[in-house]
Short mmCIF file of C-alpha atoms and ligand atoms in Angstrom, two decimals:
data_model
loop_
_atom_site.label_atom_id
_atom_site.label_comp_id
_atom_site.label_asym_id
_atom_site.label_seq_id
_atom_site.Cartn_x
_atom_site.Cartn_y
_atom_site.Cartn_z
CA UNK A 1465 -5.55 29.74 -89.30
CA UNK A 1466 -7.98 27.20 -89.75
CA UNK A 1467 -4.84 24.63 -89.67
CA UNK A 1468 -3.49 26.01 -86.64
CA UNK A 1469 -7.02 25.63 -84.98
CA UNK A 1470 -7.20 22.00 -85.72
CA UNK A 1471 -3.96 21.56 -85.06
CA UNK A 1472 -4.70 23.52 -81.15
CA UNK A 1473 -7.73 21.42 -81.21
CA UNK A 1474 -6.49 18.21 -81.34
CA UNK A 1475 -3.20 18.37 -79.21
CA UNK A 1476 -5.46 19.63 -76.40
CA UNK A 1477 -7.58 16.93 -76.90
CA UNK A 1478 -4.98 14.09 -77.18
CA UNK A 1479 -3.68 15.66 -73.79
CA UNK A 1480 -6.45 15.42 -71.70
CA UNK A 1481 -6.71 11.85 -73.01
CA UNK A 1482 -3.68 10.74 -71.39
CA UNK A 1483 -3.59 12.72 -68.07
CA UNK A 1484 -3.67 10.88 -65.05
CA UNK A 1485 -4.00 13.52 -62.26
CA UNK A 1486 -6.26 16.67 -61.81
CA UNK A 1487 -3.02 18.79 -61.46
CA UNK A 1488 -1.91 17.93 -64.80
CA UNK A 1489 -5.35 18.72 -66.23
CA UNK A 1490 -5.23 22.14 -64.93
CA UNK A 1491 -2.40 22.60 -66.36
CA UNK A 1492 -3.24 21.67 -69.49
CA UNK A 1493 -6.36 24.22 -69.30
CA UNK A 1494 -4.07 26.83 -68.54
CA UNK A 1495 -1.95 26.01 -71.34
CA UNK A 1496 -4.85 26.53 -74.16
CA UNK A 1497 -7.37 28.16 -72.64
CA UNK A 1498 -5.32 30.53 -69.87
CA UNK A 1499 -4.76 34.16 -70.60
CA UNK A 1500 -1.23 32.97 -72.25
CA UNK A 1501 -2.80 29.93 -73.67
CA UNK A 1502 -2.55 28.74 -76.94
CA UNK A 1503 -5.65 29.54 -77.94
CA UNK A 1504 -6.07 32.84 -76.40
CA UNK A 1505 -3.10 33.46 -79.00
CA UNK A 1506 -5.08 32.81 -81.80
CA UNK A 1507 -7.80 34.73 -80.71
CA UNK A 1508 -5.34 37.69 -80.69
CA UNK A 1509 -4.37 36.90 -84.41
CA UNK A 1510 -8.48 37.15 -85.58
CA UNK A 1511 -7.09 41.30 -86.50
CA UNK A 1512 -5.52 40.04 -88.89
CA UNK A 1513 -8.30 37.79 -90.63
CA UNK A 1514 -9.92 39.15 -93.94
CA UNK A 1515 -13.61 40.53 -92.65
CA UNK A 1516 -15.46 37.74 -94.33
CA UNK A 1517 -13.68 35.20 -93.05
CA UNK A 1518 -13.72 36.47 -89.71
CA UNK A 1519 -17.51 34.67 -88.65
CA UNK A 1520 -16.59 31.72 -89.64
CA UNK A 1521 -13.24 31.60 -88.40
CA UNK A 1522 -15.03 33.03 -85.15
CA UNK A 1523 -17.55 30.32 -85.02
CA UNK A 1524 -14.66 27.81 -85.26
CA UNK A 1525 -12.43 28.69 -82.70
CA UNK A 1526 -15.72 28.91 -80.54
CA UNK A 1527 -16.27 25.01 -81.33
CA UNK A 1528 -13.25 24.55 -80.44
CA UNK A 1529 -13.18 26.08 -77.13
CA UNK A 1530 -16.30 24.42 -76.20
CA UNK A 1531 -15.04 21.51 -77.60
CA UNK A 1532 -11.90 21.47 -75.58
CA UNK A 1533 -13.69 23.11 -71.95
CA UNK A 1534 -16.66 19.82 -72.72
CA UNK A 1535 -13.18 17.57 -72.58
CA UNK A 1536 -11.77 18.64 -69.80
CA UNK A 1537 -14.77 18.55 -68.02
CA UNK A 1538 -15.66 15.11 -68.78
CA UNK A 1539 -12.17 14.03 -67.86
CA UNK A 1540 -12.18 15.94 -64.04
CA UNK A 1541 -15.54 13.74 -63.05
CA UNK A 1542 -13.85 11.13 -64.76
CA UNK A 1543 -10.68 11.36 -62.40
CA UNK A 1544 -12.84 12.48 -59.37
CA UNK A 1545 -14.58 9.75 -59.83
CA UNK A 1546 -11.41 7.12 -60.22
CA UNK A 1547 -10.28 9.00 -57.23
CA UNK A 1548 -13.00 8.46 -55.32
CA UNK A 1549 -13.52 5.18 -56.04
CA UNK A 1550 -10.24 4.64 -55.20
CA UNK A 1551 -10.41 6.26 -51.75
CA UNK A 1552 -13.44 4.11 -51.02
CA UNK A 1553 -11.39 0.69 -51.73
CA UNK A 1554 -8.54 1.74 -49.47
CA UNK A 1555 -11.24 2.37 -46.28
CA UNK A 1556 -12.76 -0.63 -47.08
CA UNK A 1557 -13.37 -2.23 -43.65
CA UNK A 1558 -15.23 -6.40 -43.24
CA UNK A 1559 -17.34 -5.76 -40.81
CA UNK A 1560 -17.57 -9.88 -40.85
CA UNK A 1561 -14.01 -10.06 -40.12
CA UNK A 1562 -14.36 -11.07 -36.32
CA UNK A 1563 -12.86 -9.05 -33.94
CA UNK A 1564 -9.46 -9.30 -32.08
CA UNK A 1565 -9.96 -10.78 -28.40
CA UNK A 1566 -8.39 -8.62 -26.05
CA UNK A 1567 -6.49 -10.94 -23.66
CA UNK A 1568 -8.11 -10.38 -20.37
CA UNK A 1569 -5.82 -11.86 -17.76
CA UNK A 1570 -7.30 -14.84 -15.58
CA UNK A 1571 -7.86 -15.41 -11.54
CA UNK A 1572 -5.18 -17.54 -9.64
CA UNK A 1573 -6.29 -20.28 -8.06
CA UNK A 1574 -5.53 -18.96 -4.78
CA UNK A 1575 -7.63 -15.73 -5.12
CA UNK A 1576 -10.59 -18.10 -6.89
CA UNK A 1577 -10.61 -20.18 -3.67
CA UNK A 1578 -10.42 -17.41 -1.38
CA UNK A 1579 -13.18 -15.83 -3.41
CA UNK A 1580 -15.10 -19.03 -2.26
CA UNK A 1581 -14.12 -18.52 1.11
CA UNK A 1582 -15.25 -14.65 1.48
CA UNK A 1583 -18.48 -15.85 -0.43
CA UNK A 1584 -19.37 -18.70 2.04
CA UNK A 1585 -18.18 -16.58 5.07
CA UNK A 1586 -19.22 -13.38 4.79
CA UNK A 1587 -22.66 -15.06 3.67
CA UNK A 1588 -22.92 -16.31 7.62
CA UNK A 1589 -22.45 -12.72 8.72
CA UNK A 1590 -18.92 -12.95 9.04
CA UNK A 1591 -16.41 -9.80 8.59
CA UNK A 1592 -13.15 -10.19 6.81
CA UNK A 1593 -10.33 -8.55 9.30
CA UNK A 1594 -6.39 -8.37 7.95
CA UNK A 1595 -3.45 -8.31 10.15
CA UNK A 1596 0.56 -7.55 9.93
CA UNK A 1597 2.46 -9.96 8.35
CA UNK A 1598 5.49 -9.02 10.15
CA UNK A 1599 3.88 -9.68 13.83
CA UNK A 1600 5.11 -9.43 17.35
CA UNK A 1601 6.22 -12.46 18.97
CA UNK A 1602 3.31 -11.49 20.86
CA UNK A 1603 0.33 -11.83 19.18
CA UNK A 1604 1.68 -15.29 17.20
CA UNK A 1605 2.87 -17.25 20.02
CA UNK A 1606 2.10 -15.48 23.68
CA UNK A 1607 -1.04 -14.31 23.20
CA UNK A 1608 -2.46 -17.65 21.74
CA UNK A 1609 -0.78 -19.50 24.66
CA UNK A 1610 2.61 -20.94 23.31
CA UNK A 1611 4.36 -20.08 25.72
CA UNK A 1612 8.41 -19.15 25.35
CA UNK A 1613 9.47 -22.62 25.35
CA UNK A 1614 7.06 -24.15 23.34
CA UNK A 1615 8.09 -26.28 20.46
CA UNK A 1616 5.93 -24.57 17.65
CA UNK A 1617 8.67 -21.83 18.64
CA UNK A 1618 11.62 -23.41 17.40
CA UNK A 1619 14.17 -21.64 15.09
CA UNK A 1620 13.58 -24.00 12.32
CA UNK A 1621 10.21 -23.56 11.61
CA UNK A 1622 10.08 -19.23 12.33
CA UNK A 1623 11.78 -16.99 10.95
CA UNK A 1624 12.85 -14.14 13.31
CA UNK A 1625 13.42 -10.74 12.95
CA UNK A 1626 14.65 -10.05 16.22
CA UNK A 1627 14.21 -11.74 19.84
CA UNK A 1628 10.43 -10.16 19.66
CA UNK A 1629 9.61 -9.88 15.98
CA UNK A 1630 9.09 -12.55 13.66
CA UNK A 1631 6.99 -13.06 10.37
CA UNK A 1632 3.99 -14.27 11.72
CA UNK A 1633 3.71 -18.35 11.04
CA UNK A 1634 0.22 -18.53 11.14
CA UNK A 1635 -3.39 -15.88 10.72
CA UNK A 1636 -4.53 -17.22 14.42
CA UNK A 1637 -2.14 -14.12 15.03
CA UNK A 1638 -5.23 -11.69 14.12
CA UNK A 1639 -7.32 -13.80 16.51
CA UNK A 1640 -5.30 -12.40 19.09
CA UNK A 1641 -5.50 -8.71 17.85
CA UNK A 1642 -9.05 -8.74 17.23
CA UNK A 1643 -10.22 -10.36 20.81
CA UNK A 1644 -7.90 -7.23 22.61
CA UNK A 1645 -9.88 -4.63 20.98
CA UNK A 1646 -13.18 -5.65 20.46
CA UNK A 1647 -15.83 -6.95 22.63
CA UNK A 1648 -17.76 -9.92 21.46
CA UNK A 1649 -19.71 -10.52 19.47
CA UNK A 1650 -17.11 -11.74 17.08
CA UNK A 1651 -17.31 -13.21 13.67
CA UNK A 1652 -14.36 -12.74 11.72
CA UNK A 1653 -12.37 -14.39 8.89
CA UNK A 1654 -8.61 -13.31 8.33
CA UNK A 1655 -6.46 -14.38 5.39
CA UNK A 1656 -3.41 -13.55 4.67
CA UNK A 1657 0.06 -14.57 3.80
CA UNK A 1658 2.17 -16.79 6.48
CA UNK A 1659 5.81 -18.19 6.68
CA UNK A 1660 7.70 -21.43 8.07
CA UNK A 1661 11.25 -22.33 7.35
CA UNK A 1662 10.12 -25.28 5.57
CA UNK A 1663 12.04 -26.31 2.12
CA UNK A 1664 9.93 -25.85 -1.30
CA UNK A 1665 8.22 -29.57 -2.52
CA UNK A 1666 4.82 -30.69 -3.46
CA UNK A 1667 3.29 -29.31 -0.69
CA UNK A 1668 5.16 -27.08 1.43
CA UNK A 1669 6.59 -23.94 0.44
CA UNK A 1670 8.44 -21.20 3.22
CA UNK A 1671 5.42 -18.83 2.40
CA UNK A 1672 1.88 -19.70 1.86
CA UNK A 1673 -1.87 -18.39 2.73
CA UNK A 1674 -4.38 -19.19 5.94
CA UNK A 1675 -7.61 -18.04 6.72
CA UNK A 1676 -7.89 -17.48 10.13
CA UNK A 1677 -12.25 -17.99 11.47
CA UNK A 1678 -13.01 -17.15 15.03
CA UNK A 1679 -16.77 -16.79 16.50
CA UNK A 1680 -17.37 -15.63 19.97
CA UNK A 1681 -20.53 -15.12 22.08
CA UNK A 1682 -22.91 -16.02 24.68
CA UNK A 1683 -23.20 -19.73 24.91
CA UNK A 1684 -21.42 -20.73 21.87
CA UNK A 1685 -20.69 -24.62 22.08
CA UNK A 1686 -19.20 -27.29 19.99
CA UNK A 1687 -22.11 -27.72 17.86
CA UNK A 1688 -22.14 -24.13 16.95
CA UNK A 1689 -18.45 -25.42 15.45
CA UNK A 1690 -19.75 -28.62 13.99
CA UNK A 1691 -22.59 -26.76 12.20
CA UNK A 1692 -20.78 -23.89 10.47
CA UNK A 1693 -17.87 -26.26 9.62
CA UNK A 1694 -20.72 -28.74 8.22
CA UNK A 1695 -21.94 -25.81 5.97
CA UNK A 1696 -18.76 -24.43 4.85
CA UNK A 1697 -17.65 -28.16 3.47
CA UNK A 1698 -21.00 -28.48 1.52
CA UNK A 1699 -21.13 -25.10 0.11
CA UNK A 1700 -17.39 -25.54 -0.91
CA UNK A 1701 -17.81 -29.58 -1.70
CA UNK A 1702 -21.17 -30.27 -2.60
CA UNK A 1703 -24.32 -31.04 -0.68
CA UNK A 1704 -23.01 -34.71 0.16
CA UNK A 1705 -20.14 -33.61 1.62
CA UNK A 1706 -19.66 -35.23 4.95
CA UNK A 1707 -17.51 -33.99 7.68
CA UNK A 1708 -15.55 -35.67 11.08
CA UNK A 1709 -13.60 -34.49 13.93
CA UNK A 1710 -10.67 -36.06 14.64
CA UNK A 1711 -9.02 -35.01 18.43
CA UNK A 1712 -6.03 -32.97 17.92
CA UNK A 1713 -4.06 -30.47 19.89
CA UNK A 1714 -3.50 -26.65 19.27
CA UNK A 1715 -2.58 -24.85 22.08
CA UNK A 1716 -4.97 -22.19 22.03
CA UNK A 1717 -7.92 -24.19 21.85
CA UNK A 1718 -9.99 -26.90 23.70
CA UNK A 1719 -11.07 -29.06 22.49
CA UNK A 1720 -9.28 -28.89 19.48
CA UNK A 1721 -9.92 -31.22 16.31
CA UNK A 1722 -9.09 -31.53 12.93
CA UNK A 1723 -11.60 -31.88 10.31
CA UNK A 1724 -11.58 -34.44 7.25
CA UNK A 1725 -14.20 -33.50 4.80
CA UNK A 1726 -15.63 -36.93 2.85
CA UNK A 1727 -13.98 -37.43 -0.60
CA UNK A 1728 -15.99 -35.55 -3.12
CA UNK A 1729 -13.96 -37.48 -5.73
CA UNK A 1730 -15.33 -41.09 -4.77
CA UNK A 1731 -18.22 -39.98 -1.87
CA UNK A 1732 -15.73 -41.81 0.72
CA UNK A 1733 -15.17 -45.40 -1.25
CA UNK A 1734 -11.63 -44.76 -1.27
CA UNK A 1735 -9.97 -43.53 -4.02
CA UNK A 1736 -6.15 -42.41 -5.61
CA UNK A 1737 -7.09 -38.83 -4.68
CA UNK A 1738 -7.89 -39.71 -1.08
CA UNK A 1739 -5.52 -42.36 -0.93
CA UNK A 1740 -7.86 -45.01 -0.54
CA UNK A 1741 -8.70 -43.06 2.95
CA UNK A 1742 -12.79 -41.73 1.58
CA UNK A 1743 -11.67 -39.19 3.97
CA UNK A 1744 -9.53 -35.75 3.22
CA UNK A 1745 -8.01 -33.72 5.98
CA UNK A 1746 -9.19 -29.98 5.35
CA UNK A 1747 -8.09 -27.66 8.52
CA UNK A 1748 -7.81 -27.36 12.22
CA UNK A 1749 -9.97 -26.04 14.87
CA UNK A 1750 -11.42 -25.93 18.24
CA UNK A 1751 -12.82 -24.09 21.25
CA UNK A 1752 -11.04 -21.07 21.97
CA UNK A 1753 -8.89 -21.40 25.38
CA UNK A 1754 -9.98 -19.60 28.44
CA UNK A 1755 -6.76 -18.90 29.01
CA UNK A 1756 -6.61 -17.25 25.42
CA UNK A 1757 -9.91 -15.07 26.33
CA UNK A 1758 -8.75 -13.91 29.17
CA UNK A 1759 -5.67 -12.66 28.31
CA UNK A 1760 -7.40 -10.60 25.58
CA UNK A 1761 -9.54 -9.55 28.29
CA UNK A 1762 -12.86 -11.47 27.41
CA UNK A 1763 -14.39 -12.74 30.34
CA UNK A 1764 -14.41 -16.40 29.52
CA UNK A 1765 -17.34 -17.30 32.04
CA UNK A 1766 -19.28 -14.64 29.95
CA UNK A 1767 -18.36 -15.71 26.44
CA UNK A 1768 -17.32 -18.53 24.48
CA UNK A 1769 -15.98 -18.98 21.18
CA UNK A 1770 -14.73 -21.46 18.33
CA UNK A 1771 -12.00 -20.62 16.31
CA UNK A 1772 -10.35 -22.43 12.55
CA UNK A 1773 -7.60 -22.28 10.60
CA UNK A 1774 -8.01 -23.36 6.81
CA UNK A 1775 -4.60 -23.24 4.62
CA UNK A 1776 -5.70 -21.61 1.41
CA UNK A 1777 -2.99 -23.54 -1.22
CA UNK A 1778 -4.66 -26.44 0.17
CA UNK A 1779 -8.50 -25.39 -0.90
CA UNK A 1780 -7.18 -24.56 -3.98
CA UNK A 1781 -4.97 -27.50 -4.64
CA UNK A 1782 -8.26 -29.73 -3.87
CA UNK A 1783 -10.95 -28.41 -5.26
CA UNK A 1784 -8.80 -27.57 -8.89
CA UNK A 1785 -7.47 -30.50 -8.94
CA UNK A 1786 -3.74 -29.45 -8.91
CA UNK A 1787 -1.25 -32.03 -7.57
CA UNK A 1788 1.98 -29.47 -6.72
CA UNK A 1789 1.86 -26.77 -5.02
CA UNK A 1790 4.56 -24.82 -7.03
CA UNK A 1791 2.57 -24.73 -9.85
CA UNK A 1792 0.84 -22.17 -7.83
CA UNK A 1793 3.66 -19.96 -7.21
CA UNK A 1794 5.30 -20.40 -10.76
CA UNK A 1795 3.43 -18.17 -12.60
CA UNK A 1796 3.47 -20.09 -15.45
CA UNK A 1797 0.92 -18.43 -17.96
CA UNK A 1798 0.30 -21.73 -18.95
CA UNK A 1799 -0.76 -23.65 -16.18
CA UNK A 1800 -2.62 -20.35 -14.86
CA UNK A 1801 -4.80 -19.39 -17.65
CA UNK A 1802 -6.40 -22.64 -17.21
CA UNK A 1803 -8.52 -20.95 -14.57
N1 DAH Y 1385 -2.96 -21.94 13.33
C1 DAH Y 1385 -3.08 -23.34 13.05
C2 DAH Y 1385 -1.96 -23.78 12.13
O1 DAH Y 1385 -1.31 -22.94 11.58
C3 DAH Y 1385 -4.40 -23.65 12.43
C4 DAH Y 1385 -5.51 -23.52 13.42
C5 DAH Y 1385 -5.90 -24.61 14.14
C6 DAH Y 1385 -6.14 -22.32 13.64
C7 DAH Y 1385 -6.92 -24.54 15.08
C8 DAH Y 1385 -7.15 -22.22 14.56
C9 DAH Y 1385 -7.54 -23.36 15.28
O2 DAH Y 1385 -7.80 -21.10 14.80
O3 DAH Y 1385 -8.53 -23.24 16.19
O4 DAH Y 1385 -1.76 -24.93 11.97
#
């Protein structure tokens, strides 16, 4: 008996020693100490123990329970502890580690320029206003005084829809819209998206960007022009920025001009970006035409008004420093998340 008790006692033992998971522990409790168990067994073979023996013999398989129950408690915080240990190293997390930058996508140059644009603008009170891109002959040519046999009309540079639709070739198109339905005052900037039949290089491209200005009051003059021009370039250029007038002719305005802005690479020495010029054309502008007025129904010896056109690619391909304007349409992640 006593044999048999060792015996119990140390297989249980050695056991629990080796297992690895708290399943197999269980299991091994079960197998001594459960109602089956091993031991339990024994227990049922004390009847049969002489009646002196029986304390003793009592006593021991007592130890031995205790023993064994001390054991396998030791080894379940033993495991649950491995366990959790182990748990812990798995969830580790660095908080030093730096974190992943989420790629945030970047401005093109266009928008950044227009951005400029609206900033500068609407800062002088002036109200952004978008028109059709597919336009009535109309409102592009007509209406702005190019009359049907003008040369601005030809086939080669607009592309027709039919014999009264085209896509509008220039934002001076809104001009006309705006002047029909509203009364002055005006002060309105339109941009938007234009197209000429002209082949793709450096600097042309069959679709591009204007923003169209137009102003029109009481007694608004030439230097009403001058000084919001002069503004615009130094708020866009830099405070030294110098502008001039140059005569031109647009057919809905007179005077009309264009306007060089100094060169804010070299202050107007002369330079490769100006071409040795000092001087860098920027847009076109002038007094709007009576005739123009009055055929939007402005009374044109009421009001006056001035009126620009600024091509956008051109803004931005100045003042980033970008020396074709395909870059700009590429969309070359590249070349665009320089900005
Ligand atoms: N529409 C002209 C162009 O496409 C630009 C322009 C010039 C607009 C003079 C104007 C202006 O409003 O007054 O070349």
């Amino acid at each position: 008996m006593q044999e048999k008790l060792k015996q119990i006692h140390d297989d249980a033992l050695k056991r629990i020693e080796s297992v690895k998971e708290l399943d197999e522990l269980y299991k091994v409790k079960v197998d001594v100490l459960g109602k089956k168990g091993k031991l339990t067994e024994v227990l049922k073979g004390m009847k049969d123990v002489a009646a002196e023996e029986r304390p003793k013999v009592g006593q021991m398989v007592n130890e031995t329970r205790s023993n064994i129950e001390e054991k396998l408690e030791e080894m379940k915080s033993n495991l649950e502890a491995k366990f959790r240990e182990e748990k812990m190293k798995a969830e580790v997390i660095d908080v030093t580690l730096p974190a992943k930058k989420n790629k945030i996508g970047h401005k093109h140059p266009n928008t950044l320029a227009l951005d400029e644009l609206y900033r500068i603008f609407t800062g002088m009170g002036y109200e952004v206003v978008e028109g059709p891109e597919i336009e009535y002959d109309y409102y592009n040519f007509e209406a702005l005084n190019i009359p049907e046999d003008h040369p601005a009309k030809d086939e080669q540079d607009t592309f027709y829809i039919d014999r009264n639709i085209v896509l509008r070739t220039q934002t001076s198109s809104v001009q006309a819209r705006v002047m029909e339905k509203t009364q002055p005052p005006i002060r309105i900037i339109s941009p938007g998206r234009v197209f000429r039949s002209d082949a793709v290089d450096a600097t042309h491209s069959p679709s591009f960007h204007q923003v169209e200005g137009l102003a029109i009051d009481k007694n608004i003059n030439f230097a009403d022009l001058k000084g919001t021009l002069a503004e615009f370039a130094k708020e866009l250029f830099g405070e030294d920025t110098q502008i001039k007038f140059r005569p031109h002719h647009f057919p809905f305005t007179e005077p009309s001009a264009e306007m060089d802005v100094s060169c804010f690479k070299c202050g107007g020495k002369g330079c490769r970006f100006c071409k040795g010029e000092g001087w860098i054309e920027i847009l076109g502008c002038g007094m709007v035409h009576p005739h123009v007025l009055e055929m939007s129904g402005i009374d044109p010896e009421k009001y006056q008004g001035f009126a620009f056109g600024v091509g956008l690619e051109r803004i931005a391909l100045l003042k980033y420093e970008i020396d074709d304007m395909r870059l700009l349409y590429e969309n070359d992640d590249r070349f665009l998340s320089q900005f």
